[in-house]
PDB file of C-alpha atoms and ligand atoms in Angstrom:
ATOM      1  CA  UNK A   1     -57.058  41.672   5.142  1.00 75.00           C
ATOM      2  CA  UNK A   2     -53.975  43.610   3.985  1.00 85.00           C
ATOM      3  CA  UNK A   3     -51.628  42.257   6.619  1.00 96.00           C
ATOM      4  CA  UNK A   4     -51.085  39.934   9.538  1.00 98.00           C
ATOM      5  CA  UNK A   5     -48.768  40.369  12.521  1.00 98.00           C
ATOM      6  CA  UNK A   6     -47.101  37.121  13.538  1.00 98.00           C
ATOM      7  CA  UNK A   7     -46.315  37.284  17.200  1.00 98.00           C
ATOM      8  CA  UNK A   8     -45.441  34.577  19.699  1.00 98.00           C
ATOM      9  CA  UNK A   9     -45.547  33.550  23.318  1.00 98.00           C
ATOM     10  CA  UNK A  10     -41.742  33.840  23.525  1.00 97.00           C
ATOM     11  CA  UNK A  11     -38.549  34.143  21.564  1.00 95.00           C
ATOM     12  CA  UNK A  12     -37.539  31.010  19.633  1.00 96.00           C
ATOM     13  CA  UNK A  13     -41.099  29.724  19.560  1.00 98.00           C
ATOM     14  CA  UNK A  14     -41.227  29.442  15.755  1.00 98.00           C
ATOM     15  CA  UNK A  15     -42.409  32.836  14.426  1.00 98.00           C
ATOM     16  CA  UNK A  16     -39.935  32.838  11.518  1.00 98.00           C
ATOM     17  CA  UNK A  17     -40.635  29.158  10.818  1.00 98.00           C
ATOM     18  CA  UNK A  18     -44.399  29.794  10.670  1.00 98.00           C
ATOM     19  CA  UNK A  19     -43.962  33.032   8.650  1.00 98.00           C
ATOM     20  CA  UNK A  20     -41.981  31.150   5.999  1.00 98.00           C
ATOM     21  CA  UNK A  21     -44.491  28.284   5.796  1.00 97.00           C
ATOM     22  CA  UNK A  22     -47.444  30.667   5.644  1.00 98.00           C
ATOM     23  CA  UNK A  23     -45.824  32.868   2.994  1.00 98.00           C
ATOM     24  CA  UNK A  24     -45.017  29.828   0.869  1.00 98.00           C
ATOM     25  CA  UNK A  25     -48.558  28.447   1.217  1.00 97.00           C
ATOM     26  CA  UNK A  26     -50.124  31.806   0.283  1.00 97.00           C
ATOM     27  CA  UNK A  27     -47.746  32.307  -2.644  1.00 97.00           C
ATOM     28  CA  UNK A  28     -48.678  28.868  -3.963  1.00 98.00           C
ATOM     29  CA  UNK A  29     -52.304  30.112  -4.068  1.00 97.00           C
ATOM     30  CA  UNK A  30     -51.186  32.985  -6.308  1.00 97.00           C
ATOM     31  CA  UNK A  31     -51.247  35.620  -3.544  1.00 97.00           C
ATOM     32  CA  UNK A  32     -48.494  38.251  -3.764  1.00 97.00           C
ATOM     33  CA  UNK A  33     -47.025  38.089  -0.282  1.00 98.00           C
ATOM     34  CA  UNK A  34     -44.690  40.639   1.270  1.00 98.00           C
ATOM     35  CA  UNK A  35     -42.821  39.972   4.495  1.00 98.00           C
ATOM     36  CA  UNK A  36     -41.500  42.348   7.112  1.00 98.00           C
ATOM     37  CA  UNK A  37     -39.412  42.118  10.294  1.00 97.00           C
ATOM     38  CA  UNK A  38     -39.793  45.733  11.435  1.00 97.00           C
ATOM     39  CA  UNK A  39     -37.259  45.492  14.256  1.00 95.00           C
ATOM     40  CA  UNK A  40     -34.406  43.032  14.509  1.00 93.00           C
ATOM     41  CA  UNK A  41     -31.681  42.636  17.102  1.00 91.00           C
ATOM     42  CA  UNK A  42     -28.375  40.802  17.240  1.00 89.00           C
ATOM     43  CA  UNK A  43     -25.668  39.941  14.720  1.00 88.00           C
ATOM     44  CA  UNK A  44     -26.472  40.225  11.017  1.00 80.00           C
ATOM     45  CA  UNK A  45     -25.445  36.581  10.501  1.00 78.00           C
ATOM     46  CA  UNK A  46     -28.400  35.433  12.636  1.00 80.00           C
ATOM     47  CA  UNK A  47     -30.773  38.027  11.298  1.00 91.00           C
ATOM     48  CA  UNK A  48     -34.404  37.018  10.650  1.00 95.00           C
ATOM     49  CA  UNK A  49     -34.830  39.669   7.957  1.00 95.00           C
ATOM     50  CA  UNK A  50     -31.994  38.190   5.906  1.00 95.00           C
ATOM     51  CA  UNK A  51     -33.316  34.662   6.493  1.00 95.00           C
ATOM     52  CA  UNK A  52     -36.805  35.665   5.341  1.00 97.00           C
ATOM     53  CA  UNK A  53     -35.454  37.519   2.298  1.00 96.00           C
ATOM     54  CA  UNK A  54     -33.282  34.564   1.267  1.00 95.00           C
ATOM     55  CA  UNK A  55     -35.706  31.724   1.985  1.00 96.00           C
ATOM     56  CA  UNK A  56     -38.670  33.469   0.331  1.00 97.00           C
ATOM     57  CA  UNK A  57     -36.598  35.020  -2.489  1.00 96.00           C
ATOM     58  CA  UNK A  58     -38.046  38.430  -1.621  1.00 96.00           C
ATOM     59  CA  UNK A  59     -37.267  41.193  -4.081  1.00 96.00           C
ATOM     60  CA  UNK A  60     -37.939  44.056  -1.665  1.00 97.00           C
ATOM     61  CA  UNK A  61     -34.912  45.917  -0.305  1.00 96.00           C
ATOM     62  CA  UNK A  62     -33.639  44.839   3.089  1.00 95.00           C
ATOM     63  CA  UNK A  63     -34.237  48.323   4.526  1.00 95.00           C
ATOM     64  CA  UNK A  64     -37.946  47.993   3.689  1.00 97.00           C
ATOM     65  CA  UNK A  65     -38.166  44.475   5.102  1.00 97.00           C
ATOM     66  CA  UNK A  66     -36.212  45.511   8.208  1.00 96.00           C
ATOM     67  CA  UNK A  67     -36.148  49.283   8.754  1.00 96.00           C
ATOM     68  CA  UNK A  68     -34.855  49.177  12.355  1.00 93.00           C
ATOM     69  CA  UNK A  69     -31.919  47.068  13.541  1.00 90.00           C
ATOM     70  CA  UNK A  70     -30.181  46.957  16.933  1.00 87.00           C
ATOM     71  CA  UNK A  71     -26.756  45.306  17.014  1.00 86.00           C
ATOM     72  CA  UNK A  72     -27.001  43.713  20.452  1.00 85.00           C
ATOM     73  CA  UNK A  73     -29.122  40.591  21.013  1.00 86.00           C
ATOM     74  CA  UNK A  74     -31.293  42.311  23.621  1.00 87.00           C
ATOM     75  CA  UNK A  75     -34.801  43.745  23.846  1.00 88.00           C
ATOM     76  CA  UNK A  76     -34.629  47.048  21.907  1.00 84.00           C
ATOM     77  CA  UNK A  77     -35.274  49.143  25.029  1.00 83.00           C
ATOM     78  CA  UNK A  78     -32.276  47.487  26.728  1.00 81.00           C
ATOM     79  CA  UNK A  79     -29.958  48.335  23.860  1.00 77.00           C
ATOM     80  CA  UNK A  80     -31.105  51.955  23.936  1.00 72.00           C
ATOM     81  CA  UNK A  81     -30.618  52.148  27.695  1.00 71.00           C
ATOM     82  CA  UNK A  82     -27.082  50.807  27.227  1.00 68.00           C
ATOM     83  CA  UNK A  83     -26.276  53.601  24.857  1.00 67.00           C
ATOM     84  CA  UNK A  84     -24.925  56.630  26.728  1.00 59.00           C
ATOM     85  CA  UNK A  85     -26.926  58.981  24.558  1.00 59.00           C
ATOM     86  CA  UNK A  86     -30.187  57.251  25.382  1.00 56.00           C
ATOM     87  CA  UNK A  87     -31.553  59.771  27.847  1.00 55.00           C
ATOM     88  CA  UNK A  88     -31.073  62.645  25.469  1.00 52.00           C
ATOM     89  CA  UNK A  89     -32.042  60.971  22.251  1.00 57.00           C
ATOM     90  CA  UNK A  90     -34.629  58.337  23.085  1.00 67.00           C
ATOM     91  CA  UNK A  91     -37.641  60.555  22.361  1.00 74.00           C
ATOM     92  CA  UNK A  92     -36.303  61.694  18.997  1.00 75.00           C
ATOM     93  CA  UNK A  93     -34.997  58.262  18.014  1.00 75.00           C
ATOM     94  CA  UNK A  94     -38.276  56.664  18.947  1.00 83.00           C
ATOM     95  CA  UNK A  95     -40.274  59.033  16.745  1.00 87.00           C
ATOM     96  CA  UNK A  96     -37.862  58.556  13.831  1.00 88.00           C
ATOM     97  CA  UNK A  97     -37.959  54.781  14.141  1.00 91.00           C
ATOM     98  CA  UNK A  98     -41.737  54.675  14.523  1.00 93.00           C
ATOM     99  CA  UNK A  99     -42.074  56.697  11.347  1.00 95.00           C
ATOM    100  CA  UNK A 100     -39.543  54.495   9.518  1.00 95.00           C
ATOM    101  CA  UNK A 101     -41.506  51.370  10.435  1.00 97.00           C
ATOM    102  CA  UNK A 102     -44.947  52.642   9.477  1.00 96.00           C
ATOM    103  CA  UNK A 103     -43.598  54.155   6.226  1.00 97.00           C
ATOM    104  CA  UNK A 104     -41.899  50.869   5.255  1.00 98.00           C
ATOM    105  CA  UNK A 105     -45.039  48.901   6.120  1.00 98.00           C
ATOM    106  CA  UNK A 106     -47.276  51.167   4.023  1.00 97.00           C
ATOM    107  CA  UNK A 107     -44.850  50.832   1.083  1.00 97.00           C
ATOM    108  CA  UNK A 108     -44.858  47.036   1.323  1.00 98.00           C
ATOM    109  CA  UNK A 109     -48.639  47.060   1.677  1.00 97.00           C
ATOM    110  CA  UNK A 110     -48.950  48.916  -1.635  1.00 97.00           C
ATOM    111  CA  UNK A 111     -46.679  46.442  -3.432  1.00 97.00           C
ATOM    112  CA  UNK A 112     -48.298  43.217  -2.214  1.00 98.00           C
ATOM    113  CA  UNK A 113     -51.705  41.591  -1.730  1.00 97.00           C
ATOM    114  CA  UNK A 114     -50.809  40.721   1.856  1.00 98.00           C
ATOM    115  CA  UNK A 115     -47.916  41.555   4.198  1.00 98.00           C
ATOM    116  CA  UNK A 116     -46.811  39.179   6.949  1.00 98.00           C
ATOM    117  CA  UNK A 117     -45.081  41.081   9.754  1.00 98.00           C
ATOM    118  CA  UNK A 118     -42.916  39.109  12.179  1.00 98.00           C
ATOM    119  CA  UNK A 119     -42.582  40.561  15.664  1.00 98.00           C
ATOM    120  CA  UNK A 120     -39.717  40.211  18.112  1.00 96.00           C
ATOM    121  CA  UNK A 121     -39.968  37.860  21.088  1.00 96.00           C
ATOM    122  CA  UNK A 122     -43.402  38.089  22.692  1.00 98.00           C
ATOM    123  CA  UNK A 123     -46.032  40.807  22.989  1.00 98.00           C
ATOM    124  CA  UNK A 124     -44.589  42.500  26.090  1.00 98.00           C
ATOM    125  CA  UNK A 125     -41.055  42.869  24.806  1.00 96.00           C
ATOM    126  CA  UNK A 126     -40.240  46.531  25.479  1.00 93.00           C
ATOM    127  CA  UNK A 127     -39.298  48.416  22.340  1.00 91.00           C
ATOM    128  CA  UNK A 128     -39.132  51.919  23.767  1.00 87.00           C
ATOM    129  CA  UNK A 129     -40.213  53.474  27.050  1.00 84.00           C
ATOM    130  CA  UNK A 130     -43.883  52.556  27.624  1.00 88.00           C
ATOM    131  CA  UNK A 131     -44.080  51.037  24.157  1.00 92.00           C
ATOM    132  CA  UNK A 132     -44.235  47.270  23.717  1.00 96.00           C
ATOM    133  CA  UNK A 133     -44.562  44.877  20.761  1.00 97.00           C
ATOM    134  CA  UNK A 134     -48.329  44.823  21.425  1.00 98.00           C
ATOM    135  CA  UNK A 135     -48.378  48.621  20.929  1.00 97.00           C
ATOM    136  CA  UNK A 136     -46.593  48.231  17.606  1.00 97.00           C
ATOM    137  CA  UNK A 137     -49.249  45.720  16.456  1.00 98.00           C
ATOM    138  CA  UNK A 138     -51.940  48.203  17.479  1.00 97.00           C
ATOM    139  CA  UNK A 139     -50.174  51.074  15.718  1.00 95.00           C
ATOM    140  CA  UNK A 140     -49.907  49.124  12.453  1.00 97.00           C
ATOM    141  CA  UNK A 141     -53.635  48.278  12.819  1.00 97.00           C
ATOM    142  CA  UNK A 142     -53.034  44.595  12.117  1.00 98.00           C
ATOM    143  CA  UNK A 143     -54.710  41.459  13.391  1.00 98.00           C
ATOM    144  CA  UNK A 144     -52.384  39.052  15.209  1.00 98.00           C
ATOM    145  CA  UNK A 145     -51.548  35.389  14.799  1.00 98.00           C
ATOM    146  CA  UNK A 146     -50.004  33.932  17.946  1.00 99.00           C
ATOM    147  CA  UNK A 147     -47.361  31.233  17.588  1.00 98.00           C
ATOM    148  CA  UNK A 148     -47.113  29.110  20.725  1.00 98.00           C
ATOM    149  CA  UNK A 149     -45.281  25.971  21.765  1.00 98.00           C
ATOM    150  CA  UNK A 150     -47.146  22.700  21.515  1.00 98.00           C
ATOM    151  CA  UNK A 151     -46.167  21.224  24.884  1.00 96.00           C
ATOM    152  CA  UNK A 152     -46.350  21.760  28.618  1.00 96.00           C
ATOM    153  CA  UNK A 153     -46.513  25.405  29.753  1.00 96.00           C
ATOM    154  CA  UNK A 154     -48.148  26.689  26.612  1.00 98.00           C
ATOM    155  CA  UNK A 155     -51.629  27.226  28.095  1.00 98.00           C
ATOM    156  CA  UNK A 156     -50.309  29.792  30.566  1.00 98.00           C
ATOM    157  CA  UNK A 157     -48.069  31.582  28.028  1.00 98.00           C
ATOM    158  CA  UNK A 158     -50.787  31.648  25.394  1.00 98.00           C
ATOM    159  CA  UNK A 159     -53.518  32.976  27.701  1.00 98.00           C
ATOM    160  CA  UNK A 160     -51.185  35.687  29.022  1.00 98.00           C
ATOM    161  CA  UNK A 161     -50.409  36.717  25.444  1.00 98.00           C
ATOM    162  CA  UNK A 162     -54.110  36.829  24.558  1.00 98.00           C
ATOM    163  CA  UNK A 163     -54.866  38.969  27.631  1.00 98.00           C
ATOM    164  CA  UNK A 164     -52.170  41.496  26.746  1.00 98.00           C
ATOM    165  CA  UNK A 165     -53.467  41.814  23.180  1.00 98.00           C
ATOM    166  CA  UNK A 166     -57.116  42.067  24.249  1.00 98.00           C
ATOM    167  CA  UNK A 167     -56.252  44.870  26.682  1.00 97.00           C
ATOM    168  CA  UNK A 168     -55.046  46.865  23.683  1.00 97.00           C
ATOM    169  CA  UNK A 169     -58.007  45.783  21.551  1.00 98.00           C
ATOM    170  CA  UNK A 170     -55.782  44.040  19.008  1.00 98.00           C
ATOM    171  CA  UNK A 171     -57.908  41.609  16.975  1.00 98.00           C
ATOM    172  CA  UNK A 172     -56.575  38.042  17.161  1.00 98.00           C
ATOM    173  CA  UNK A 173     -57.019  35.829  14.112  1.00 98.00           C
ATOM    174  CA  UNK A 174     -56.028  32.648  15.903  1.00 98.00           C
ATOM    175  CA  UNK A 175     -53.168  30.505  17.079  1.00 98.00           C
ATOM    176  CA  UNK A 176     -50.488  28.247  15.672  1.00 98.00           C
ATOM    177  CA  UNK A 177     -49.134  25.522  17.938  1.00 98.00           C
ATOM    178  CA  UNK A 178     -45.636  24.587  16.880  1.00 98.00           C
ATOM    179  CA  UNK A 179     -43.220  21.762  17.608  1.00 97.00           C
ATOM    180  CA  UNK A 180     -45.373  18.721  18.311  1.00 96.00           C
ATOM    181  CA  UNK A 181     -43.110  15.853  19.351  1.00 95.00           C
ATOM    182  CA  UNK A 182     -45.838  13.235  19.657  1.00 93.00           C
ATOM    183  CA  UNK A 183     -44.247  12.221  22.970  1.00 94.00           C
ATOM    184  CA  UNK A 184     -45.746  14.689  25.441  1.00 95.00           C
ATOM    185  CA  UNK A 185     -49.057  14.047  27.149  1.00 96.00           C
ATOM    186  CA  UNK A 186     -50.080  17.746  27.243  1.00 95.00           C
ATOM    187  CA  UNK A 187     -49.759  18.035  23.442  1.00 96.00           C
ATOM    188  CA  UNK A 188     -52.980  16.025  23.098  1.00 95.00           C
ATOM    189  CA  UNK A 189     -55.180  18.407  25.080  1.00 97.00           C
ATOM    190  CA  UNK A 190     -53.509  21.849  24.852  1.00 98.00           C
ATOM    191  CA  UNK A 191     -55.245  22.991  21.652  1.00 98.00           C
ATOM    192  CA  UNK A 192     -58.688  22.025  22.918  1.00 98.00           C
ATOM    193  CA  UNK A 193     -58.197  23.702  26.297  1.00 98.00           C
ATOM    194  CA  UNK A 194     -56.835  26.932  24.780  1.00 98.00           C
ATOM    195  CA  UNK A 195     -59.734  27.070  22.313  1.00 98.00           C
ATOM    196  CA  UNK A 196     -62.284  26.438  25.043  1.00 98.00           C
ATOM    197  CA  UNK A 197     -60.945  29.071  27.433  1.00 98.00           C
ATOM    198  CA  UNK A 198     -60.064  31.766  24.890  1.00 98.00           C
ATOM    199  CA  UNK A 199     -62.773  31.195  22.293  1.00 98.00           C
ATOM    200  CA  UNK A 200     -60.058  31.562  19.621  1.00 98.00           C
ATOM    201  CA  UNK A 201     -59.300  28.953  16.966  1.00 98.00           C
ATOM    202  CA  UNK A 202     -56.062  26.955  16.766  1.00 98.00           C
ATOM    203  CA  UNK A 203     -55.482  27.372  13.032  1.00 98.00           C
ATOM    204  CA  UNK A 204     -52.287  25.340  12.600  1.00 94.00           C
ATOM    205  CA  UNK A 205     -50.597  22.521  14.472  1.00 97.00           C
ATOM    206  CA  UNK A 206     -47.047  21.863  13.305  1.00 97.00           C
ATOM    207  CA  UNK A 207     -44.767  18.946  14.107  1.00 97.00           C
ATOM    208  CA  UNK A 208     -41.173  19.266  15.170  1.00 96.00           C
ATOM    209  CA  UNK A 209     -39.247  18.428  12.030  1.00 93.00           C
ATOM    210  CA  UNK A 210     -35.990  16.616  12.692  1.00 85.00           C
ATOM    211  CA  UNK A 211     -32.708  17.107  10.810  1.00 63.00           C
TER     212      UNK A 211
HETATM  213  N1  ATP B   1     -41.594  22.807  13.759  1.00 60.65           N
HETATM  214  C1  ATP B   1     -40.272  22.941  13.735  1.00 60.65           C
HETATM  215  N2  ATP B   1     -39.475  21.916  13.364  1.00 60.65           N
HETATM  216  C2  ATP B   1     -38.142  22.038  13.348  1.00 60.65           C
HETATM  217  N3  ATP B   1     -37.472  23.155  13.655  1.00 60.65           N
HETATM  218  C3  ATP B   1     -38.186  24.218  14.035  1.00 60.65           C
HETATM  219  C4  ATP B   1     -39.622  24.180  14.089  1.00 60.65           C
HETATM  220  N4  ATP B   1     -40.062  25.393  14.507  1.00 60.65           N
HETATM  221  C5  ATP B   1     -38.966  26.133  14.690  1.00 60.65           C
HETATM  222  N5  ATP B   1     -37.848  25.447  14.412  1.00 60.65           N
HETATM  223  C6  ATP B   1     -36.459  25.914  14.528  1.00 60.65           C
HETATM  224  O1  ATP B   1     -36.315  26.438  15.856  1.00 60.65           O
HETATM  225  C7  ATP B   1     -35.518  27.622  15.844  1.00 60.65           C
HETATM  226  C8  ATP B   1     -36.351  28.790  16.413  1.00 60.65           C
HETATM  227  O2  ATP B   1     -37.462  29.019  15.537  1.00 60.65           O
HETATM  228  P1  ATP B   1     -37.722  30.456  14.916  1.00 60.65           P
HETATM  229  O3  ATP B   1     -36.450  31.096  14.507  1.00 60.65           O
HETATM  230  O4  ATP B   1     -38.787  30.310  13.897  1.00 60.65           O
HETATM  231  O5  ATP B   1     -38.281  31.185  16.219  1.00 60.65           O
HETATM  232  P2  ATP B   1     -38.702  32.704  16.381  1.00 60.65           P
HETATM  233  O6  ATP B   1     -39.918  32.739  17.244  1.00 60.65           O
HETATM  234  O7  ATP B   1     -38.790  33.327  15.046  1.00 60.65           O
HETATM  235  O8  ATP B   1     -37.456  33.296  17.183  1.00 60.65           O
HETATM  236  P3  ATP B   1     -37.056  34.852  17.365  1.00 60.65           P
HETATM  237  O9  ATP B   1     -37.755  35.294  18.610  1.00 60.65           O
HETATM  238  O10 ATP B   1     -35.565  34.782  17.526  1.00 60.65           O
HETATM  239  O11 ATP B   1     -37.478  35.598  16.141  1.00 60.65           O
HETATM  240  C9  ATP B   1     -35.084  27.820  14.390  1.00 60.65           C
HETATM  241  O12 ATP B   1     -33.833  27.230  14.199  1.00 60.65           O
HETATM  242  C10 ATP B   1     -36.165  27.080  13.595  1.00 60.65           C
HETATM  243  O13 ATP B   1     -35.715  26.642  12.339  1.00 60.65           O
HETATM  244 MG1   MG B   2     -37.756  34.929  14.292  1.00 60.65          MG
END
């Protein structure tokens, strides 16, 4: 497997957290891991690409790790719609950005044993017109790992995410449930129920670390 796309049931669900842990675990096994955040949004100070580069001491250039950046903390499609030029340029911009992303991914793929690609938000975040995060996963031909919350509400969000990926025939490696508090009743049964209904394995269960 040359790469893995780390997606989630929502924004803030722990994709970066899981990407860092996974990259560190793989690197400790001697695997040369590359990491990518193809599209980022929002201020540079809160940027995932910079966080990943710093925390994992990545040597790759930032423009390879993160080829496309939108300044506003919005879904990419929303930031393009806000731009006055959007109507005229969206088609051209979209093609340029799509090419930038796949070119950067192929370069990282050549340099590493495995590339972990972190998505933005969840699978139906609109990137461009009629093009969602799930379409990007499909275009990069990667299997997906879904990061989901541990507690109440996660069954619904996780099954919706799985449905959207299956519709596009994206292979799903499994799930990571993140943020166990040990205090919520649903945390005890969520993994089992999701596995039973979806037939997919819960590969990791991570506690909420305090401090
Ligand atoms: N298990 C955990 N224990 C403690 N803190 C966590 C845990 N998981 C995530 N966090 C923290 O919660 C916040 C959101 O997590 P993270 O940034 O990984 O989410 P994300 O899915 O990557 O968000 P985005 O959609 O913005 O990329 C971060 O500050 C992260 O450090
Ligand atoms: Mg993130």
